GROMACS .gro file of C-alpha atoms in nm:
model
  117
    1MET     CA    1  -1.652   1.965  -3.425
    2SER     CA    2  -1.572   2.189  -3.210
    3SER     CA    3  -1.845   2.431  -3.256
    4PHE     CA    4  -2.067   2.140  -3.221
    5PHE     CA    5  -1.964   2.079  -2.833
    6LYS     CA    6  -1.989   2.438  -2.762
    7GLN     CA    7  -2.365   2.371  -2.941
    8THR     CA    8  -2.510   2.153  -2.749
    9GLY     CA    9  -2.264   2.270  -2.451
   10GLN     CA   10  -2.470   2.580  -2.429
   11LYS     CA   11  -2.762   2.379  -2.443
   12TRP     CA   12  -2.729   2.141  -2.190
   13LEU     CA   13  -2.654   2.443  -2.011
   14ASN     CA   14  -2.941   2.722  -2.078
   15TRP     CA   15  -3.159   2.423  -2.026
   16ALA     CA   16  -2.972   2.371  -1.650
   17VAL     CA   17  -3.046   2.756  -1.566
   18LYS     CA   18  -3.401   2.744  -1.652
   19ASN     CA   19  -3.436   2.427  -1.444
   20PRO     CA   20  -3.289   2.369  -1.229
   21LYS     CA   21  -3.512   2.168  -0.969
   22THR     CA   22  -3.504   1.902  -1.290
   23PHE     CA   23  -3.138   1.975  -1.329
   24PHE     CA   24  -3.087   1.956  -0.929
   25THR     CA   25  -3.259   1.564  -0.917
   26TYR     CA   26  -3.114   1.437  -1.222
   27SER     CA   27  -2.794   1.548  -1.054
   28MET     CA   28  -2.862   1.462  -0.719
   29ILE     CA   29  -2.950   1.100  -0.834
   30PHE     CA   30  -2.691   1.046  -1.104
   31LEU     CA   31  -2.442   1.034  -0.792
   32SER     CA   32  -2.631   0.826  -0.560
   33VAL     CA   33  -2.660   0.581  -0.898
   34SER     CA   34  -2.300   0.593  -0.920
   35PHE     CA   35  -2.256   0.577  -0.545
   36ILE     CA   36  -2.427   0.311  -0.502
   37GLY     CA   37  -2.289   0.075  -0.842
   38SER     CA   38  -1.922   0.214  -0.655
   39LEU     CA   39  -1.980   0.001  -0.318
   40ILE     CA   40  -2.123  -0.283  -0.410
   41GLN     CA   41  -1.787  -0.304  -0.696
   42GLY     CA   42  -1.612  -0.247  -0.368
   43ILE     CA   43  -1.776  -0.506  -0.195
   44PHE     CA   44  -1.826  -0.744  -0.397
   45PHE     CA   45  -1.556  -0.731  -0.661
   46PRO     CA   46  -1.220  -0.581  -0.445
   47SER     CA   47  -0.941  -0.443  -0.613
   48GLU     CA   48  -0.658  -0.645  -0.539
   49THR     CA   49  -0.433  -0.368  -0.502
   50ALA     CA   50  -0.623  -0.214  -0.226
   51PHE     CA   51  -0.515  -0.228   0.060
   52LYS     CA   52  -0.161  -0.348   0.095
   53ILE     CA   53   0.012  -0.126   0.295
   54LYS     CA   54   0.217  -0.376   0.536
   55PRO     CA   55   0.266  -0.257   0.864
   56PRO     CA   56   0.644  -0.266   1.043
   57SER     CA   57   0.719  -0.653   1.113
   58LEU     CA   58   0.822  -0.447   1.500
   59TYR     CA   59   0.434  -0.485   1.485
   60SER     CA   60   0.333  -0.770   1.357
   61GLU     CA   61   0.394  -1.178   1.536
   62SER     CA   62   0.434  -1.282   1.202
   63GLN     CA   63   0.738  -1.608   1.135
   64ILE     CA   64   0.979  -1.384   0.993
   65THR     CA   65   0.984  -1.198   1.325
   66GLU     CA   66   0.995  -1.571   1.494
   67ASN     CA   67   1.271  -1.660   1.237
   68LYS     CA   68   1.493  -1.422   1.288
   69LEU     CA   69   1.529  -1.447   1.657
   70ILE     CA   70   1.583  -1.837   1.650
   71ASN     CA   71   1.836  -1.728   1.350
   72ASN     CA   72   1.928  -1.466   1.571
   73ASP     CA   73   1.997  -1.731   1.860
   74LYS     CA   74   2.212  -2.040   1.656
   75GLU     CA   75   2.406  -1.736   1.499
   76MET     CA   76   2.456  -1.702   1.923
   77GLU     CA   77   2.524  -2.010   2.029
   78LYS     CA   78   2.816  -2.082   1.713
   79ILE     CA   79   3.007  -1.836   1.807
   80VAL     CA   80   3.011  -1.917   2.144
   81ASN     CA   81   3.136  -2.241   2.055
   82GLU     CA   82   3.397  -2.103   1.822
   83LEU     CA   83   3.486  -1.866   2.125
   84LYS     CA   84   3.514  -2.170   2.310
   85ALA     CA   85   3.768  -2.375   2.103
   86LEU     CA   86   3.943  -2.094   2.083
   87LYS     CA   87   3.950  -2.047   2.483
   88LEU     CA   88   4.091  -2.384   2.438
   89LYS     CA   89   4.331  -2.280   2.180
   90ARG     CA   90   4.437  -2.002   2.435
   91ASP     CA   91   4.489  -2.244   2.786
   92SER     CA   92   4.751  -2.464   2.558
   93HIS     CA   93   4.890  -2.143   2.482
   94ALA     CA   94   4.917  -2.241   2.116
   95LEU     CA   95   4.694  -1.912   2.037
   96GLN     CA   96   4.845  -1.612   1.740
   97LYS     CA   97   4.820  -1.321   1.681
   98GLU     CA   98   4.516  -1.381   1.435
   99ASP     CA   99   4.358  -1.593   1.621
  100SER     CA  100   4.289  -1.262   1.923
  101LEU     CA  101   4.183  -1.048   1.607
  102ARG     CA  102   3.956  -1.367   1.543
  103VAL     CA  103   3.777  -1.392   1.899
  104GLU     CA  104   3.723  -0.981   1.922
  105TYR     CA  105   3.556  -0.994   1.605
  106LEU     CA  106   3.349  -1.231   1.718
  107PHE     CA  107   3.278  -1.035   2.035
  108ASN     CA  108   3.146  -0.777   1.834
  109GLN     CA  109   2.940  -1.007   1.637
  110TYR     CA  110   2.803  -1.094   1.954
  111GLN     CA  111   2.755  -0.826   2.093
  112GLN     CA  112   2.529  -0.724   1.849
  113LEU     CA  113   2.340  -0.979   1.796
  114LYS     CA  114   2.237  -0.985   2.189
  115ASN     CA  115   2.192  -0.619   2.160
  116GLY     CA  116   1.905  -0.676   1.886
  117HIS     CA  117   2.113  -0.407   1.603
   0.00000   0.00000   0.00000
């Protein structure tokens, strides 16, 4: 079987050496037809996996970015309301050690949301 492929390959190679113009013509016809076929396939039957690269959310104006900002605003509003409640507790002199730790935690959370980290 291997010798058959070697003999056929030698035959084709000898023919290509003896007839370079026709070999070049057939090669160009084959390459042109395959290129046109590839273009037709790409235009009319595009691949589903091609061009699935998404831009970073920093550069896209999508709903995800807007929802994140809205959620950050809601979280900041909750933190502000809880801090106001703790301020009222402080004014009534009922603040405990756990409450001061909570104030510090809420303040840090607020700063992170405000700075966008």
